[in-house]
């Protein structure tokens, strides 16, 4: 199967790790930046993979930048991306704790997460920056990682990354006591809990990150009941010898908006001395207990669930130290090693929409792990330089895979078609 270069103009094109296909599976969304690590794109765009026609989705103004765009899974004209601050200055410029999510539709941007950085804080608002926004399967809830401005003012160490969600049930209005505060279209809460000094050998975590929704409709618990809403994320534990060990954690989430307003042990909105806390009834549960270094942090990847919610895929080194693809049930238990390759898995990954396979980069090729064959299937030829590690994303129909390559000094978008009827 031959790969197809989709973009050709002399700019860097950056895909997000998932949800980069428009709902109809005809176009890809991306941002433009001079290098992968620089957040300086002024626009987000879409490109038709058949014709190569490019359309600008949104252009930032007043010195702001935008990027890390994802597409709504059901609405072909609705997107979300990170938006940096307008009129940035020395005290307030783009950083992990100074950014927001915006819903893009019709060329307009609506801020997702309200920001309130002066006490008393507002329920449903956050106090800092959100990052990598992922729609749930129906597009009605959004997950993201979060960094807190208020704690950052105390010290960098106290600004611990967490996982938060946005609920569409009601907008949030902020009194705007500070010029950088703003309203939000969604009700937002932090759902993970971090500890500044985790007890070695415990399930306490220093930070939470790389989250993913579990299942298109949740998952089945050990009691045989459906847990409709849940997230998996990587939590950084501390071993008895002081090593930081990334492990997988689950948070089961309530369905009713009223449950997100019930205060638990600490204030949901946070205090001047503490991060915002999860609402009552939301507790994180550890499901991996690694004997070695834990979940692989390189290549960077995000936990992704099978469509039926029965498996969470992740990367971890085997006993030889080779990074392999694994899965585990959201109920816990022993993880299952899928690949047994000689070389490391080289990228983030996504599931086929039917759950029949997972695609990623291996041995400088785009490959599929085929659950039926229990083997790797190569889709592209091995090249001297590997496809880029950040994104290998299956289309909604499962007939194409999008990825990136560095070509003649620029990062370009490519697709490869999965022509076998089995995959379409």
Short mmCIF file of C-alpha atoms in Angstrom, two decimals:
data_model
loop_
_atom_site.label_atom_id
_atom_site.label_comp_id
_atom_site.label_asym_id
_atom_site.label_seq_id
_atom_site.Cartn_x
_atom_site.Cartn_y
_atom_site.Cartn_z
CA UNK A 1 0.00 0.00 0.00
CA UNK A 2 1.43 3.34 -1.08
CA UNK A 3 1.49 6.41 1.10
CA UNK A 4 0.21 9.72 -0.21
CA UNK A 5 1.63 13.15 0.61
CA UNK A 6 -1.28 15.45 1.43
CA UNK A 7 0.43 18.80 2.08
CA UNK A 8 3.24 20.33 0.04
CA UNK A 9 3.61 24.04 0.92
CA UNK A 10 6.80 24.99 2.71
CA UNK A 11 5.58 25.17 6.32
CA UNK A 12 5.58 22.79 9.25
CA UNK A 13 2.25 20.99 9.68
CA UNK A 14 1.50 19.57 13.12
CA UNK A 15 -1.15 16.95 13.86
CA UNK A 16 -2.47 16.32 17.36
CA UNK A 17 -2.16 12.75 18.66
CA UNK A 18 -5.82 11.85 17.97
CA UNK A 19 -9.11 13.30 16.63
CA UNK A 20 -7.41 14.99 13.67
CA UNK A 21 -9.90 13.74 11.07
CA UNK A 22 -13.05 15.78 10.43
CA UNK A 23 -16.24 13.84 11.13
CA UNK A 24 -16.77 12.92 7.46
CA UNK A 25 -13.27 11.45 7.21
CA UNK A 26 -12.39 13.65 4.22
CA UNK A 27 -10.17 16.30 5.82
CA UNK A 28 -7.37 16.61 8.39
CA UNK A 29 -6.94 19.48 10.86
CA UNK A 30 -3.56 20.78 12.01
CA UNK A 31 -1.63 23.85 13.13
CA UNK A 32 1.36 25.58 11.57
CA UNK A 33 4.52 26.19 13.57
CA UNK A 34 8.22 26.68 12.84
CA UNK A 35 9.17 23.65 14.94
CA UNK A 36 7.30 20.95 16.86
CA UNK A 37 8.27 22.37 20.28
CA UNK A 38 7.31 25.99 19.48
CA UNK A 39 3.73 27.15 20.06
CA UNK A 40 3.75 30.08 17.63
CA UNK A 41 1.15 29.13 15.02
CA UNK A 42 -1.24 31.97 14.16
CA UNK A 43 -3.72 29.73 12.37
CA UNK A 44 -5.31 26.31 12.40
CA UNK A 45 -6.31 24.77 9.07
CA UNK A 46 -7.93 21.80 7.38
CA UNK A 47 -6.82 20.02 4.22
CA UNK A 48 -8.92 17.79 1.99
CA UNK A 49 -6.92 14.56 1.70
CA UNK A 50 -8.22 13.86 -1.81
CA UNK A 51 -7.72 17.26 -3.44
CA UNK A 52 -5.12 18.92 -1.21
CA UNK A 53 -7.35 21.99 -0.89
CA UNK A 54 -6.52 23.95 2.28
CA UNK A 55 -9.08 25.95 4.27
CA UNK A 56 -8.28 28.24 7.17
CA UNK A 57 -10.43 27.37 10.18
CA UNK A 58 -9.40 30.21 12.49
CA UNK A 59 -6.78 32.95 12.76
CA UNK A 60 -5.68 34.36 16.12
CA UNK A 61 -5.23 38.10 16.66
CA UNK A 62 -3.66 40.55 19.12
CA UNK A 63 -0.42 38.61 19.33
CA UNK A 64 -2.06 35.34 20.41
CA UNK A 65 -1.21 31.90 19.01
CA UNK A 66 -3.30 28.78 18.46
CA UNK A 67 -2.64 25.09 17.99
CA UNK A 68 -3.15 21.46 19.01
CA UNK A 69 -6.50 21.31 17.23
CA UNK A 70 -8.92 18.38 17.48
CA UNK A 71 -12.11 17.74 15.51
CA UNK A 72 -15.57 17.02 16.88
CA UNK A 73 -16.40 13.36 16.18
CA UNK A 74 -19.94 14.07 14.90
CA UNK A 75 -20.00 17.70 13.70
CA UNK A 76 -17.90 18.38 10.59
CA UNK A 77 -17.61 22.11 11.33
CA UNK A 78 -16.83 22.10 15.06
CA UNK A 79 -13.33 21.96 16.55
CA UNK A 80 -11.37 22.77 19.68
CA UNK A 81 -7.80 24.00 20.11
CA UNK A 82 -5.42 25.67 22.55
CA UNK A 83 -5.48 29.47 22.48
CA UNK A 84 -2.67 31.57 23.95
CA UNK A 85 -3.26 34.95 25.62
CA UNK A 86 -3.99 38.05 23.58
CA UNK A 87 -1.67 41.03 24.03
CA UNK A 88 0.95 38.92 25.84
CA UNK A 89 3.32 40.80 28.11
CA UNK A 90 6.11 40.02 30.58
CA UNK A 91 3.68 39.05 33.35
CA UNK A 92 1.20 37.09 31.21
CA UNK A 93 2.39 35.26 28.10
CA UNK A 94 1.93 31.78 26.69
CA UNK A 95 2.87 29.09 29.20
CA UNK A 96 1.36 25.89 30.56
CA UNK A 97 -0.62 27.91 33.13
CA UNK A 98 -1.55 30.74 30.72
CA UNK A 99 -3.59 29.13 27.96
CA UNK A 100 -7.19 28.13 27.37
CA UNK A 101 -9.31 25.90 25.18
CA UNK A 102 -11.56 27.45 22.53
CA UNK A 103 -14.44 25.90 20.60
CA UNK A 104 -14.12 26.88 16.93
CA UNK A 105 -17.17 27.14 14.69
CA UNK A 106 -17.86 29.36 11.71
CA UNK A 107 -14.53 31.15 12.10
CA UNK A 108 -15.38 32.22 15.64
CA UNK A 109 -13.78 31.13 18.92
CA UNK A 110 -15.72 30.55 22.14
CA UNK A 111 -13.66 30.07 25.30
CA UNK A 112 -14.21 26.65 26.88
CA UNK A 113 -12.74 26.98 30.38
CA UNK A 114 -13.47 30.00 32.53
CA UNK A 115 -10.51 31.46 34.42
CA UNK A 116 -10.79 32.97 37.91
CA UNK A 117 -7.47 33.70 39.64
CA UNK A 118 -8.62 35.96 42.47
CA UNK A 119 -10.50 34.69 45.54
CA UNK A 120 -13.26 33.87 46.12
CA UNK A 121 -12.92 31.44 43.23
CA UNK A 122 -15.86 30.49 41.01
CA UNK A 123 -17.34 26.99 40.88
CA UNK A 124 -17.03 25.59 37.37
CA UNK A 125 -14.06 27.77 36.47
CA UNK A 126 -10.37 26.90 36.61
CA UNK A 127 -7.38 29.01 37.57
CA UNK A 128 -4.83 28.47 34.84
CA UNK A 129 -4.14 26.70 31.57
CA UNK A 130 -5.72 23.78 29.70
CA UNK A 131 -4.02 21.58 27.11
CA UNK A 132 -4.72 18.86 24.46
CA UNK A 133 -8.52 18.84 24.47
CA UNK A 134 -10.17 15.52 23.60
CA UNK A 135 -13.86 15.07 22.84
CA UNK A 136 -15.72 12.08 24.21
CA UNK A 137 -17.15 9.72 21.57
CA UNK A 138 -20.35 11.72 21.12
CA UNK A 139 -18.53 15.02 21.56
CA UNK A 140 -20.55 16.14 24.57
CA UNK A 141 -17.72 16.10 27.14
CA UNK A 142 -14.09 17.17 26.83
CA UNK A 143 -11.00 16.06 28.72
CA UNK A 144 -7.69 17.90 29.01
CA UNK A 145 -4.63 18.35 31.19
CA UNK A 146 -4.45 21.38 33.44
CA UNK A 147 -1.84 23.60 35.12
CA UNK A 148 -2.70 26.09 37.85
CA UNK A 149 -1.67 29.77 37.80
CA UNK A 150 -2.39 30.40 41.49
CA UNK A 151 -0.09 27.60 42.67
CA UNK A 152 2.51 28.56 40.08
CA UNK A 153 2.82 31.93 41.80
CA UNK A 154 3.82 30.09 44.98
CA UNK A 155 6.39 27.86 43.24
CA UNK A 156 6.80 25.86 40.03
CA UNK A 157 6.78 22.64 42.08
CA UNK A 158 3.30 23.38 43.42
CA UNK A 159 1.89 23.78 39.90
CA UNK A 160 1.36 20.04 39.43
CA UNK A 161 -0.18 18.87 36.18
CA UNK A 162 -3.65 17.37 36.60
CA UNK A 163 -6.50 16.03 34.49
CA UNK A 164 -9.74 17.99 34.16
CA UNK A 165 -12.98 17.77 32.19
CA UNK A 166 -15.46 20.21 30.66
CA UNK A 167 -19.19 19.56 30.88
CA UNK A 168 -21.59 21.31 28.46
CA UNK A 169 -24.49 21.67 30.85
CA UNK A 170 -24.02 25.32 31.82
CA UNK A 171 -21.73 28.28 31.06
CA UNK A 172 -19.71 29.90 33.83
CA UNK A 173 -19.54 33.67 34.43
CA UNK A 174 -16.56 35.26 36.17
CA UNK A 175 -16.75 38.59 38.07
CA UNK A 176 -13.61 39.66 36.13
CA UNK A 177 -11.73 41.13 39.05
CA UNK A 178 -8.46 40.67 37.11
CA UNK A 179 -7.93 41.69 33.45
CA UNK A 180 -6.80 38.15 32.55
CA UNK A 181 -9.92 36.45 33.94
CA UNK A 182 -12.62 35.32 31.53
CA UNK A 183 -15.92 33.42 31.27
CA UNK A 184 -16.25 29.84 30.00
CA UNK A 185 -18.83 28.07 27.86
CA UNK A 186 -18.51 24.83 29.89
CA UNK A 187 -18.54 23.80 33.54
CA UNK A 188 -15.01 22.58 34.31
CA UNK A 189 -13.59 20.59 37.22
CA UNK A 190 -10.32 18.84 38.05
CA UNK A 191 -10.85 15.06 38.38
CA UNK A 192 -7.38 13.83 39.39
CA UNK A 193 -5.62 14.38 42.69
CA UNK A 194 -1.91 15.01 43.08
CA UNK A 195 0.29 15.21 46.15
CA UNK A 196 3.27 17.56 46.43
CA UNK A 197 5.34 14.97 48.33
CA UNK A 198 3.93 11.50 47.58
CA UNK A 199 4.61 8.80 50.15
CA UNK A 200 7.14 6.35 48.65
CA UNK A 201 5.53 3.04 47.79
CA UNK A 202 1.99 4.46 47.95
CA UNK A 203 -0.63 5.18 45.27
CA UNK A 204 -0.18 8.94 45.72
CA UNK A 205 0.99 10.71 42.57
CA UNK A 206 3.06 13.76 41.83
CA UNK A 207 1.30 14.59 38.55
CA UNK A 208 -1.40 13.26 36.20
CA UNK A 209 -1.22 13.41 32.41
CA UNK A 210 -1.79 11.77 28.97
CA UNK A 211 -5.42 10.92 29.68
CA UNK A 212 -7.99 9.19 27.47
CA UNK A 213 -11.73 8.49 27.60
CA UNK A 214 -12.57 4.84 28.23
CA UNK A 215 -14.83 3.30 25.60
CA UNK A 216 -17.39 4.85 23.30
CA UNK A 217 -19.94 4.11 26.00
CA UNK A 218 -17.76 3.50 29.06
CA UNK A 219 -16.89 -0.02 30.23
CA UNK A 220 -18.36 -3.00 32.09
CA UNK A 221 -17.24 -3.30 35.73
CA UNK A 222 -16.38 -6.54 37.51
CA UNK A 223 -19.90 -6.42 38.95
CA UNK A 224 -21.34 -6.55 35.43
CA UNK A 225 -22.59 -2.96 35.47
CA UNK A 226 -21.84 -0.28 32.90
CA UNK A 227 -19.71 2.62 34.08
CA UNK A 228 -20.79 5.20 31.52
CA UNK A 229 -18.05 7.80 32.06
CA UNK A 230 -14.42 7.14 32.96
CA UNK A 231 -10.92 8.36 32.14
CA UNK A 232 -7.56 6.61 32.20
CA UNK A 233 -4.39 8.62 32.77
CA UNK A 234 -0.74 8.22 33.68
CA UNK A 235 0.07 9.08 37.29
CA UNK A 236 3.62 9.56 38.50
CA UNK A 237 4.14 7.53 41.67
CA UNK A 238 7.26 7.40 43.85
CA UNK A 239 8.90 4.04 44.54
CA UNK A 240 10.38 3.03 47.90
CA UNK A 241 13.85 3.86 46.58
CA UNK A 242 12.72 7.33 45.52
CA UNK A 243 12.39 6.65 41.78
CA UNK A 244 9.50 8.28 39.94
CA UNK A 245 7.44 5.49 38.38
CA UNK A 246 4.60 6.29 35.93
CA UNK A 247 1.57 4.01 36.38
CA UNK A 248 -1.97 3.83 34.98
CA UNK A 249 -4.87 5.22 37.01
CA UNK A 250 -8.64 5.29 36.44
CA UNK A 251 -11.27 7.79 37.55
CA UNK A 252 -14.92 6.79 37.29
CA UNK A 253 -17.04 9.87 36.71
CA UNK A 254 -20.68 10.64 37.60
CA UNK A 255 -23.27 11.31 34.92
CA UNK A 256 -25.30 14.08 36.58
CA UNK A 257 -23.95 17.62 36.63
CA UNK A 258 -25.19 18.07 40.21
CA UNK A 259 -22.63 15.48 41.40
CA UNK A 260 -19.79 17.71 40.21
CA UNK A 261 -20.85 20.43 42.61
CA UNK A 262 -20.64 18.32 45.79
CA UNK A 263 -17.55 19.29 47.76
CA UNK A 264 -15.33 16.51 49.05
CA UNK A 265 -12.40 16.67 51.46
CA UNK A 266 -11.06 19.89 49.91
CA UNK A 267 -12.68 22.74 47.94
CA UNK A 268 -13.45 21.99 44.30
CA UNK A 269 -12.41 25.55 43.41
CA UNK A 270 -9.13 25.33 45.33
CA UNK A 271 -7.69 27.77 47.82
CA UNK A 272 -4.75 30.14 47.83
CA UNK A 273 -2.68 27.30 49.36
CA UNK A 274 -4.13 24.27 47.54
CA UNK A 275 -4.94 23.11 44.03
CA UNK A 276 -8.58 22.60 43.00
CA UNK A 277 -9.79 19.19 44.18
CA UNK A 278 -12.06 16.58 42.58
CA UNK A 279 -15.73 16.67 43.62
CA UNK A 280 -16.90 14.20 46.27
CA UNK A 281 -17.22 10.64 45.05
CA UNK A 282 -14.46 10.88 42.42
CA UNK A 283 -11.44 8.86 43.49
CA UNK A 284 -8.55 7.66 41.41
CA UNK A 285 -7.74 3.96 41.25
CA UNK A 286 -4.36 2.51 40.30
CA UNK A 287 -4.45 -0.47 37.91
CA UNK A 288 -0.77 -1.11 37.04
CA UNK A 289 1.92 -2.11 39.53
CA UNK A 290 5.11 -2.22 37.53
CA UNK A 291 8.20 -3.98 38.81
CA UNK A 292 10.45 -1.98 36.48
CA UNK A 293 10.50 1.64 35.32
CA UNK A 294 6.74 1.79 34.75
CA UNK A 295 4.82 3.13 31.76
CA UNK A 296 7.10 4.41 29.01
CA UNK A 297 7.29 8.19 28.75
CA UNK A 298 9.29 8.01 25.51
CA UNK A 299 7.97 7.91 22.93
CA UNK A 300 5.36 10.26 24.32
CA UNK A 301 1.95 8.66 24.04
CA UNK A 302 -1.56 9.04 25.40
CA UNK A 303 -3.59 6.22 26.91
CA UNK A 304 -6.20 5.09 24.40
CA UNK A 305 -9.09 2.72 25.01
CA UNK A 306 -10.63 0.16 22.69
CA UNK A 307 -14.05 1.27 21.38
CA UNK A 308 -15.85 -1.22 23.66
CA UNK A 309 -13.91 0.00 26.69
CA UNK A 310 -12.53 -3.43 27.59
CA UNK A 311 -8.85 -2.59 26.96
CA UNK A 312 -6.56 0.36 27.59
CA UNK A 313 -3.48 0.42 25.35
CA UNK A 314 -0.14 1.78 26.54
CA UNK A 315 3.60 1.49 25.98
CA UNK A 316 6.01 -0.14 28.43
CA UNK A 317 9.44 -1.76 28.19
CA UNK A 318 9.64 -5.53 28.36
CA UNK A 319 12.23 -7.40 30.41
CA UNK A 320 14.84 -6.73 27.74
CA UNK A 321 14.22 -2.99 27.96
CA UNK A 322 12.46 -2.83 24.55
CA UNK A 323 9.37 -0.60 24.46
CA UNK A 324 6.37 -2.73 23.47
CA UNK A 325 2.62 -2.26 23.06
CA UNK A 326 0.49 -3.57 25.94
CA UNK A 327 -3.16 -3.54 27.03
CA UNK A 328 -4.91 -3.81 30.37
CA UNK A 329 -8.54 -3.93 31.50
CA UNK A 330 -9.94 -0.80 33.20
CA UNK A 331 -10.85 -3.20 36.01
CA UNK A 332 -7.16 -3.97 36.55
CA UNK A 333 -5.48 -7.34 36.51
CA UNK A 334 -2.39 -8.45 34.62
CA UNK A 335 -1.40 -6.43 31.55
CA UNK A 336 -1.14 -8.27 28.23
CA UNK A 337 1.93 -7.74 26.05
CA UNK A 338 0.90 -7.48 22.38
CA UNK A 339 4.15 -6.87 20.50
CA UNK A 340 7.38 -8.78 21.00
CA UNK A 341 9.55 -6.83 18.60
CA UNK A 342 13.28 -6.45 18.48
CA UNK A 343 12.94 -2.67 18.24
CA UNK A 344 11.08 -0.08 20.31
CA UNK A 345 7.61 1.08 19.33
CA UNK A 346 8.42 4.54 17.99
CA UNK A 347 5.25 6.62 18.31
CA UNK A 348 1.88 7.36 19.81
CA UNK A 349 -0.95 5.16 18.50
CA UNK A 350 -4.70 4.97 17.81
CA UNK A 351 -7.27 2.17 17.60
CA UNK A 352 -9.20 1.12 14.51
CA UNK A 353 -12.83 2.30 14.96
CA UNK A 354 -13.97 -1.33 15.25
CA UNK A 355 -11.22 -2.24 17.71
CA UNK A 356 -9.66 -4.74 15.25
CA UNK A 357 -6.21 -3.19 15.36
CA UNK A 358 -3.88 -0.46 16.61
CA UNK A 359 -1.63 1.62 14.36
CA UNK A 360 1.76 3.17 15.19
CA UNK A 361 5.34 3.51 13.94
CA UNK A 362 7.66 0.51 14.21
CA UNK A 363 11.01 -0.06 12.49
CA UNK A 364 10.53 3.24 10.58
CA UNK A 365 7.23 2.01 9.08
CA UNK A 366 3.54 2.65 9.68
CA UNK A 367 2.25 -0.66 11.00
CA UNK A 368 -0.91 -2.20 12.39
CA UNK A 369 -1.08 -4.61 15.27
CA UNK A 370 -3.78 -6.99 13.99
CA UNK A 371 -5.73 -8.58 16.87
CA UNK A 372 -6.98 -11.41 14.63
CA UNK A 373 -3.55 -12.37 13.35
CA UNK A 374 -1.84 -11.37 16.61
CA UNK A 375 0.91 -9.92 14.47
CA UNK A 376 2.23 -6.70 12.94
CA UNK A 377 1.18 -5.74 9.42
CA UNK A 378 3.37 -3.14 7.67
CA UNK A 379 1.54 -0.52 5.58
CA UNK A 380 4.47 1.58 4.37
CA UNK A 381 7.99 0.84 3.24
CA UNK A 382 10.83 1.11 5.71
CA UNK A 383 12.56 4.48 5.28
CA UNK A 384 15.85 5.93 6.46
CA UNK A 385 14.01 8.40 8.71
CA UNK A 386 10.99 7.28 10.69
CA UNK A 387 7.59 8.95 10.40
CA UNK A 388 7.08 11.52 13.17
CA UNK A 389 6.29 10.11 16.60
CA UNK A 390 3.51 12.42 17.78
CA UNK A 391 0.56 11.20 15.71
CA UNK A 392 -0.53 8.10 13.78
CA UNK A 393 -4.30 8.47 13.51
CA UNK A 394 -6.95 6.21 12.00
CA UNK A 395 -9.81 7.82 10.06
CA UNK A 396 -13.42 7.53 11.31
CA UNK A 397 -14.22 4.85 8.70
CA UNK A 398 -10.99 2.97 9.32
CA UNK A 399 -9.97 3.18 5.65
CA UNK A 400 -7.04 5.60 6.04
CA UNK A 401 -4.29 6.45 8.52
CA UNK A 402 -2.81 9.95 8.83
CA UNK A 403 0.77 10.61 9.93
CA UNK A 404 3.63 13.09 9.48
CA UNK A 405 7.04 13.00 7.88
CA UNK A 406 9.85 15.54 7.76
CA UNK A 407 10.30 16.18 4.05
CA UNK A 408 12.82 18.61 2.52
CA UNK A 409 13.07 20.58 5.75
CA UNK A 410 9.35 20.79 6.47
CA UNK A 411 6.92 18.60 8.37
CA UNK A 412 4.27 17.38 5.95
CA UNK A 413 1.07 15.36 6.28
CA UNK A 414 0.69 11.94 4.69
CA UNK A 415 -1.98 9.25 4.52
CA UNK A 416 -1.88 5.55 3.77
CA UNK A 417 -4.97 3.62 2.70
CA UNK A 418 -5.97 0.36 4.35
CA UNK A 419 -7.49 -1.26 1.29
CA UNK A 420 -8.36 -4.69 2.67
CA UNK A 421 -12.08 -5.08 3.31
CA UNK A 422 -11.22 -6.29 6.79
CA UNK A 423 -10.10 -2.80 7.79
CA UNK A 424 -12.72 -0.69 6.00
#
